mmCIF file of N, CA, C and O in Angstrom:
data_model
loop_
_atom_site.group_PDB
_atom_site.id
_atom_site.type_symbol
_atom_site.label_atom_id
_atom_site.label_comp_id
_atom_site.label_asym_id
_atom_site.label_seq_id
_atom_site.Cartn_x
_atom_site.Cartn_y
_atom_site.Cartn_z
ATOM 1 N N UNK A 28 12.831 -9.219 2.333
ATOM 2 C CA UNK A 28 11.748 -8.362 1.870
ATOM 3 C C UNK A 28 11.915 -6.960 2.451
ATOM 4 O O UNK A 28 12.223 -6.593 3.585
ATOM 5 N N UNK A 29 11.606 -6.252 1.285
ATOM 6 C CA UNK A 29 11.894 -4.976 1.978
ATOM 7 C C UNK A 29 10.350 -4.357 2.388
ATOM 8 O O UNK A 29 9.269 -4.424 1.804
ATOM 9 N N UNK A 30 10.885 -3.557 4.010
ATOM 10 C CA UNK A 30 9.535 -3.184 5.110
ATOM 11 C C UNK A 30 8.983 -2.402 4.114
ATOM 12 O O UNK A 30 9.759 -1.963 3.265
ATOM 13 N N UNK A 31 7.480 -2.061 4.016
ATOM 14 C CA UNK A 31 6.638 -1.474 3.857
ATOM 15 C C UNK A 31 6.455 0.338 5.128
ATOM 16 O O UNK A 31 6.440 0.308 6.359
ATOM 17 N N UNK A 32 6.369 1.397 4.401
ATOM 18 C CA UNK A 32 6.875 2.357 4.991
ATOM 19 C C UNK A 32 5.308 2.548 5.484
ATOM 20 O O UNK A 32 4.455 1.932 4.846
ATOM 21 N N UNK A 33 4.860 3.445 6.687
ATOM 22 C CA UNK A 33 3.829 4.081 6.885
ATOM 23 C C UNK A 33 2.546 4.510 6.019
ATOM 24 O O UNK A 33 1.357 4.287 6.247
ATOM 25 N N UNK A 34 3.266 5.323 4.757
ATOM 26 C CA UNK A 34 2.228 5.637 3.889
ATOM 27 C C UNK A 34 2.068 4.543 2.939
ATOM 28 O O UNK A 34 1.057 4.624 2.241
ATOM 29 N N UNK A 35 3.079 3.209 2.687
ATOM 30 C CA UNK A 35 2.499 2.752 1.927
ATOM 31 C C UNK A 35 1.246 1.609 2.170
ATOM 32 O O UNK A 35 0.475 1.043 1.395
ATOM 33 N N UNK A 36 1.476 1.562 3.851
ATOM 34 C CA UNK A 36 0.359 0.306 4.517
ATOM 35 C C UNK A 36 -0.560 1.323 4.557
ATOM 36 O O UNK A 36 -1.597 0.812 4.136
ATOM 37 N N UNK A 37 -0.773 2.491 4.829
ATOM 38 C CA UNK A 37 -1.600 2.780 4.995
ATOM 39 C C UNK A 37 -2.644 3.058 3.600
ATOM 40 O O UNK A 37 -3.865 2.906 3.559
ATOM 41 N N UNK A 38 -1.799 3.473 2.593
ATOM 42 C CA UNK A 38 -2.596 3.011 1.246
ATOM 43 C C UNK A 38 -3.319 1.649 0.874
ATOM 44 O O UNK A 38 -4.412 1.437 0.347
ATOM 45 N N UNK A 39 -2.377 0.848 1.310
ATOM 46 C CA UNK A 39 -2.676 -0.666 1.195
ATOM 47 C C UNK A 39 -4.333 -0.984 2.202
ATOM 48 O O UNK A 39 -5.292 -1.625 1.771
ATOM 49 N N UNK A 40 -4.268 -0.542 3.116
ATOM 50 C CA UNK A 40 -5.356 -0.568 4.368
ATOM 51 C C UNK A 40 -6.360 -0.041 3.178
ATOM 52 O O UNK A 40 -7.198 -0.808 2.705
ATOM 53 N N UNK A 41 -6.220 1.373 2.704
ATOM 54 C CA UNK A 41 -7.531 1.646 2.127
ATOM 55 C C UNK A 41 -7.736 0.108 0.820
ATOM 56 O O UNK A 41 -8.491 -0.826 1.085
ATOM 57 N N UNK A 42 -7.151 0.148 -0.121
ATOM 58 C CA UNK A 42 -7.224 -0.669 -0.969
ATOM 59 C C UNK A 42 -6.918 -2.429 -0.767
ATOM 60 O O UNK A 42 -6.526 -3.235 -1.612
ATOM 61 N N UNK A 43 -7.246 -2.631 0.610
ATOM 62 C CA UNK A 43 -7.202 -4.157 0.515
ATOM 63 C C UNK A 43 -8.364 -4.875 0.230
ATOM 64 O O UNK A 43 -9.490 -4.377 0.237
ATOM 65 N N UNK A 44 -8.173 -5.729 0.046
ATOM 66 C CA UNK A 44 -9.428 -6.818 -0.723
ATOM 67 C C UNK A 44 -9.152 -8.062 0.132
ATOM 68 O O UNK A 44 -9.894 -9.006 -0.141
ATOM 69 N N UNK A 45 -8.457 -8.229 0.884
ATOM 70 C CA UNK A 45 -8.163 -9.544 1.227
ATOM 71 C C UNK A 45 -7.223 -10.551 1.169
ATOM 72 O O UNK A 45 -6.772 -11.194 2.117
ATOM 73 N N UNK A 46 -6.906 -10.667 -0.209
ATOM 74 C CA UNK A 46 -5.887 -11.090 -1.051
ATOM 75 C C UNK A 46 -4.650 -10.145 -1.353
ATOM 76 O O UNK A 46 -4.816 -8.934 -1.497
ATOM 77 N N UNK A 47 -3.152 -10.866 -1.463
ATOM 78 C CA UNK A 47 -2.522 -10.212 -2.214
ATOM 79 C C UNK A 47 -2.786 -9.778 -3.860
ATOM 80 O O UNK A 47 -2.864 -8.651 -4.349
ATOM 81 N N UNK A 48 -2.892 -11.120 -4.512
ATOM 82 C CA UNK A 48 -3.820 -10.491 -6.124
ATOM 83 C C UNK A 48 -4.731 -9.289 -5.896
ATOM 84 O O UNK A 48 -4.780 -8.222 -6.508
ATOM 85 N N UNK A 49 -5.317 -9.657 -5.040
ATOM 86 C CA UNK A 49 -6.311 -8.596 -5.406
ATOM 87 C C UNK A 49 -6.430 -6.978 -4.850
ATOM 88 O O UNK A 49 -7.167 -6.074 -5.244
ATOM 89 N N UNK A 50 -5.437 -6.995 -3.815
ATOM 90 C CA UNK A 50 -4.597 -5.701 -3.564
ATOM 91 C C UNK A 50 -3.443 -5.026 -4.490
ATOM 92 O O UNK A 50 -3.005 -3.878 -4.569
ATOM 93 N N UNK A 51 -3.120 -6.347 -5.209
ATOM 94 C CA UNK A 51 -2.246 -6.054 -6.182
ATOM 95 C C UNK A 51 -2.984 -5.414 -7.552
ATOM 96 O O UNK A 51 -2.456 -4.464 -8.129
ATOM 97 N N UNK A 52 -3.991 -5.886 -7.934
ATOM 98 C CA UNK A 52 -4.776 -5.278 -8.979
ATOM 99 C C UNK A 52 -5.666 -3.760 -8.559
ATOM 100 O O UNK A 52 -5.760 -2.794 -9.317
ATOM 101 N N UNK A 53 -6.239 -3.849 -7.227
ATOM 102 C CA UNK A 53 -7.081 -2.450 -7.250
ATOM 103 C C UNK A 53 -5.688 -1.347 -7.347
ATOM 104 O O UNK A 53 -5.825 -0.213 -7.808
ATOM 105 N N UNK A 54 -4.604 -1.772 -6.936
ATOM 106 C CA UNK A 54 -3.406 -0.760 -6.736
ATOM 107 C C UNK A 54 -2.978 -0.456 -8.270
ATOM 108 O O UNK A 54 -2.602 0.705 -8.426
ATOM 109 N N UNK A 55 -2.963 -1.150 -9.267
ATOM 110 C CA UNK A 55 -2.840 -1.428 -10.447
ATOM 111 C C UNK A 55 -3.865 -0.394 -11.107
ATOM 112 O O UNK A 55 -3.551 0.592 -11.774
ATOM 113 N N UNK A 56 -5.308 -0.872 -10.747
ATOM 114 C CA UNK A 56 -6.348 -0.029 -11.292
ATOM 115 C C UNK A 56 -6.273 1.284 -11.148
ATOM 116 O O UNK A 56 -6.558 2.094 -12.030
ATOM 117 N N UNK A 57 -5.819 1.591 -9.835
ATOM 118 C CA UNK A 57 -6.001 3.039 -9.250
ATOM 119 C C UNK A 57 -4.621 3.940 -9.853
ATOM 120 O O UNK A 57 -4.732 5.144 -10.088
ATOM 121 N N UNK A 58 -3.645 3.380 -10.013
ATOM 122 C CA UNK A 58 -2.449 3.411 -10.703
ATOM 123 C C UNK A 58 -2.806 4.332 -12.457
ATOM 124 O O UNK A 58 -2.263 5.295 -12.998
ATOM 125 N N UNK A 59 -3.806 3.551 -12.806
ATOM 126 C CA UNK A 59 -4.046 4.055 -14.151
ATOM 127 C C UNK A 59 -4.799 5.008 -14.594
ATOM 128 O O UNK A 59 -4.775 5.633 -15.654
ATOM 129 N N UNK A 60 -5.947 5.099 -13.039
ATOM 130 C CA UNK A 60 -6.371 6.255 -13.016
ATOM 131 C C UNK A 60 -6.016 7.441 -12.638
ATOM 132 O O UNK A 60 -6.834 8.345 -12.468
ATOM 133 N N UNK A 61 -4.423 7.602 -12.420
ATOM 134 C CA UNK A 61 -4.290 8.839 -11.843
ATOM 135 C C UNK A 61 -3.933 10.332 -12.943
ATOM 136 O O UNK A 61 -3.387 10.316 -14.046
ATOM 137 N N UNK A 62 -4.344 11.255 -12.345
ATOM 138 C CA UNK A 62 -3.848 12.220 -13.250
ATOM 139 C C UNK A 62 -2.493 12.334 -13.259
ATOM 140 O O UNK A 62 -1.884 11.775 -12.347
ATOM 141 N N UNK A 63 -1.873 12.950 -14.106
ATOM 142 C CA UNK A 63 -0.204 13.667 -14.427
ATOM 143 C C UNK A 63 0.395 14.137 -13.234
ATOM 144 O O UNK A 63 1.457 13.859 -12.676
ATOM 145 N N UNK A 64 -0.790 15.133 -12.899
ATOM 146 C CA UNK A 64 -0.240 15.146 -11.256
ATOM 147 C C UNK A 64 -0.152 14.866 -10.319
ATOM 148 O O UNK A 64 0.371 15.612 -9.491
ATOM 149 N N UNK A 65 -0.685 13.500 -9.968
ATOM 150 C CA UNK A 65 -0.123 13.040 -9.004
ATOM 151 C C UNK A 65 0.863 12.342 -8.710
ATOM 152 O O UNK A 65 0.662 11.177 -8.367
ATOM 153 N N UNK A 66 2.364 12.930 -8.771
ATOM 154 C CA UNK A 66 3.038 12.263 -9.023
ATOM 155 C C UNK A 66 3.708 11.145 -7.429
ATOM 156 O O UNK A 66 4.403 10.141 -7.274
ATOM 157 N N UNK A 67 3.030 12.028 -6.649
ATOM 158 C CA UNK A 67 3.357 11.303 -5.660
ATOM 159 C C UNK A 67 2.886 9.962 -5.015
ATOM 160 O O UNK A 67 3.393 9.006 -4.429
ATOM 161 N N UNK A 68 1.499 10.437 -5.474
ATOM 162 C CA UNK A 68 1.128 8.940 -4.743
ATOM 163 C C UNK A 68 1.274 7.725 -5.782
ATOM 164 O O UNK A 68 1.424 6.534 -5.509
ATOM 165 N N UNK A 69 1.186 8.375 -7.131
ATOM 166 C CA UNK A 69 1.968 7.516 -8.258
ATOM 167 C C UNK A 69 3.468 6.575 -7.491
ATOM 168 O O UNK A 69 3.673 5.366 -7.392
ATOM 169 N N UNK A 70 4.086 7.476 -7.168
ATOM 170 C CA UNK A 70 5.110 6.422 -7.093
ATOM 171 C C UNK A 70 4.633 6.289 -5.491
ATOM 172 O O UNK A 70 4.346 7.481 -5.590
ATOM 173 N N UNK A 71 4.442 6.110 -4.745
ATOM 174 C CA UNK A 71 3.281 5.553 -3.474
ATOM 175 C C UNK A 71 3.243 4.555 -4.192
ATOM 176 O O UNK A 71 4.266 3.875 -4.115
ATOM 177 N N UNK A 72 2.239 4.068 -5.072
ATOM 178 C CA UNK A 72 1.533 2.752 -5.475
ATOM 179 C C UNK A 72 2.951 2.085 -5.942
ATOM 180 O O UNK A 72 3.445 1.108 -5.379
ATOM 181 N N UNK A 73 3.474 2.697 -6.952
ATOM 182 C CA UNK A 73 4.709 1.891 -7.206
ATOM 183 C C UNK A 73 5.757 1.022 -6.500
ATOM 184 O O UNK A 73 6.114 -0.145 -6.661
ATOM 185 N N UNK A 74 6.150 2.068 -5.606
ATOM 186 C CA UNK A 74 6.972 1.555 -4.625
ATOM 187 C C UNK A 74 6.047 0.052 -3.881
ATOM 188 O O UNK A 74 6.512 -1.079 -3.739
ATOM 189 N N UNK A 75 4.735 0.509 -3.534
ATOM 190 C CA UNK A 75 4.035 -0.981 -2.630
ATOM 191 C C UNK A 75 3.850 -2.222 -3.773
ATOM 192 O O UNK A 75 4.238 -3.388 -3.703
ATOM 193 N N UNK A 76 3.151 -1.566 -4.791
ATOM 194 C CA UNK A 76 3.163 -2.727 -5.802
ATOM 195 C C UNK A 76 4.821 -3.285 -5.699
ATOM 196 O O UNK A 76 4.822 -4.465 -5.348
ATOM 197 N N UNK A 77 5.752 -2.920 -5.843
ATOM 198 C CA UNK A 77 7.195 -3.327 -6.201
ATOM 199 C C UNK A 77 6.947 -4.078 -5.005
ATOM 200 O O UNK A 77 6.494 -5.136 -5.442
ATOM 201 N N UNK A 78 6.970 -4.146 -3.944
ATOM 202 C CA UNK A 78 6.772 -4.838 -2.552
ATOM 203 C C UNK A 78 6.048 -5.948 -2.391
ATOM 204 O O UNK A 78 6.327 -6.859 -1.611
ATOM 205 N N UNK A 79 5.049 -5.895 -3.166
ATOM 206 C CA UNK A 79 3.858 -6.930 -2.785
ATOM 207 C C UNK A 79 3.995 -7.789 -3.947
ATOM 208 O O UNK A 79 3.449 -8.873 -3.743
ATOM 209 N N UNK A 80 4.756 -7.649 -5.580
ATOM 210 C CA UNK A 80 5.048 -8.267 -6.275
ATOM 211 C C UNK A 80 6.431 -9.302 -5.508
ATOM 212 O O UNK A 80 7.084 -10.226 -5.996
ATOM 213 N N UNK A 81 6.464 -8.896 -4.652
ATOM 214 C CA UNK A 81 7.879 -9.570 -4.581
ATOM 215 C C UNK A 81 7.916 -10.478 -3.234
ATOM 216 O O UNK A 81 8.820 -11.063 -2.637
ATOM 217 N N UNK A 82 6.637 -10.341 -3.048
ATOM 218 C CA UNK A 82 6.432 -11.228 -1.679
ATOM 219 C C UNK A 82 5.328 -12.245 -1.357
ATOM 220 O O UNK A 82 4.237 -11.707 -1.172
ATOM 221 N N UNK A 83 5.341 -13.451 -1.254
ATOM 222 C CA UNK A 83 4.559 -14.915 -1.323
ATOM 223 C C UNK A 83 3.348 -13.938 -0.589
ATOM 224 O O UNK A 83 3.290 -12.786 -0.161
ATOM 225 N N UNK A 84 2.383 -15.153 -0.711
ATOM 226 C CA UNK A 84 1.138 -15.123 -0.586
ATOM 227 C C UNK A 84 0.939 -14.988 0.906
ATOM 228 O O UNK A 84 0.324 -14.082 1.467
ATOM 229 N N UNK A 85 1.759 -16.381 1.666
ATOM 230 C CA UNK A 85 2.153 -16.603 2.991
ATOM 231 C C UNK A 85 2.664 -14.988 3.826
ATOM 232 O O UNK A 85 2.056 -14.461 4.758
ATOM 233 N N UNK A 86 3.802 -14.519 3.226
ATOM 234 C CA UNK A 86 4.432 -13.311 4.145
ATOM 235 C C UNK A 86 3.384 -11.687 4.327
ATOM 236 O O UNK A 86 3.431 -10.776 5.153
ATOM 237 N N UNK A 87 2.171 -12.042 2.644
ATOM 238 C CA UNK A 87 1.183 -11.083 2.810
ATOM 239 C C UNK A 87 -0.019 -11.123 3.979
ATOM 240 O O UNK A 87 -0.757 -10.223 4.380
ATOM 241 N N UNK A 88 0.087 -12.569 4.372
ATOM 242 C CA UNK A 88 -1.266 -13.224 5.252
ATOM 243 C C UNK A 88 -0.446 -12.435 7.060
ATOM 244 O O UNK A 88 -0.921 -12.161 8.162
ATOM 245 N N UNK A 89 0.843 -12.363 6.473
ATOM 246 C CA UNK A 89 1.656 -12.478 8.053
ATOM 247 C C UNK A 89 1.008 -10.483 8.545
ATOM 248 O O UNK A 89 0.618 -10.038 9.625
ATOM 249 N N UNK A 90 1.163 -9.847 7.269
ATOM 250 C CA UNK A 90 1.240 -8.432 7.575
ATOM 251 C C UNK A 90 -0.456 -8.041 7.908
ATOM 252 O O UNK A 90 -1.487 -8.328 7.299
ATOM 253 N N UNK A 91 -0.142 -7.082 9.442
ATOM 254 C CA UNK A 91 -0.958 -6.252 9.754
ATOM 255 C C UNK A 91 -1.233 -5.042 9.076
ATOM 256 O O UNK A 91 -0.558 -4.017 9.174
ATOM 257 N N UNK A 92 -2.189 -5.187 8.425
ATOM 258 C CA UNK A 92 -2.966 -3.832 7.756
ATOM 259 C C UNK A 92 -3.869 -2.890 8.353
ATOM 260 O O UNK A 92 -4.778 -2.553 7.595
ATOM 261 N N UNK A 93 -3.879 -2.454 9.308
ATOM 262 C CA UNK A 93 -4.671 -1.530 10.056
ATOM 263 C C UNK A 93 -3.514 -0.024 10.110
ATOM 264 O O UNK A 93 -2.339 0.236 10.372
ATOM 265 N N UNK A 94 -4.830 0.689 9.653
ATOM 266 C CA UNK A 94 -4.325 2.333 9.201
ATOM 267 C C UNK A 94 -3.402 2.316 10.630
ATOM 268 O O UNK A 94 -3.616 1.621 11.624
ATOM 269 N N UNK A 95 -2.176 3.418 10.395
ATOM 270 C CA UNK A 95 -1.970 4.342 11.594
ATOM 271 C C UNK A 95 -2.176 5.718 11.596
ATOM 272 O O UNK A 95 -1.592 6.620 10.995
ATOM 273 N N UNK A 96 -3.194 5.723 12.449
ATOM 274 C CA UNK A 96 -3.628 7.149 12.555
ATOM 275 C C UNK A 96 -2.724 7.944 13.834
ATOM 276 O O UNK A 96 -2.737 7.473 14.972
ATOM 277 N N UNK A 97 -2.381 8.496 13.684
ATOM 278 C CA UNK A 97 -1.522 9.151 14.733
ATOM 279 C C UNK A 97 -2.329 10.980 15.349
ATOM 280 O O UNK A 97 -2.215 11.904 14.544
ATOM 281 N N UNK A 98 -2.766 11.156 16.178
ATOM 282 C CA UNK A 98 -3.567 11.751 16.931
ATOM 283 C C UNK A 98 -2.280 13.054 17.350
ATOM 284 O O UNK A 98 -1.221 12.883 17.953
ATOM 285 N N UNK A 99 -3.006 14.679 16.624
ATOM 286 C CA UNK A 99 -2.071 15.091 17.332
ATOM 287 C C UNK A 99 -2.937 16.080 18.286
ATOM 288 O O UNK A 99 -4.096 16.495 18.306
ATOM 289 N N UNK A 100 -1.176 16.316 19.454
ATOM 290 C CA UNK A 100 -2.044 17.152 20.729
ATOM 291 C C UNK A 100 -2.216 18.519 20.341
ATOM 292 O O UNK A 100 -1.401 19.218 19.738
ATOM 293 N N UNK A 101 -3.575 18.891 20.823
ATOM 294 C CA UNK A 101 -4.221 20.266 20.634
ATOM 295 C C UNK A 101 -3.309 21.536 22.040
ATOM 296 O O UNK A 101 -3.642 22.719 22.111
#
């Protein structure tokens, strides 16, 4: 399985539900709502959906979803 990068757990963190299905669908939903321009976080969702389609139910229960917020010094 291929790792999940920074921005894409951390997308995932906002949009989890609990479930893989059902992280898999709000990502789906939000996917369709995007404008033309966003092309970035467009492929953001893509790339995690491609990830989370491709990985059991079991290896989704294994992953820690808590944002990383990274604090910078003033």
């Amino acid at each position: 399985m291929d790792r999940f990068s920074i921005e894409e757990l951390n997308l995932m963190c906002i949009y989890d539900t609990g479930s893989r299905s059902g992280l898999i669908a709000g990502l789906e939903k939000i996917a369709l709502e995007l404008a033309p321009d966003d092309a970035e976080l467009s492929e953001l969702i893509q790339s995690a959906l491609k990830k989370l389609t491709a990985m059991s139910d079991q290896e989704y229960g294994e992953l820690i979803l808590v944002p990383d917020y990274k604090e910078e010094d003033d």
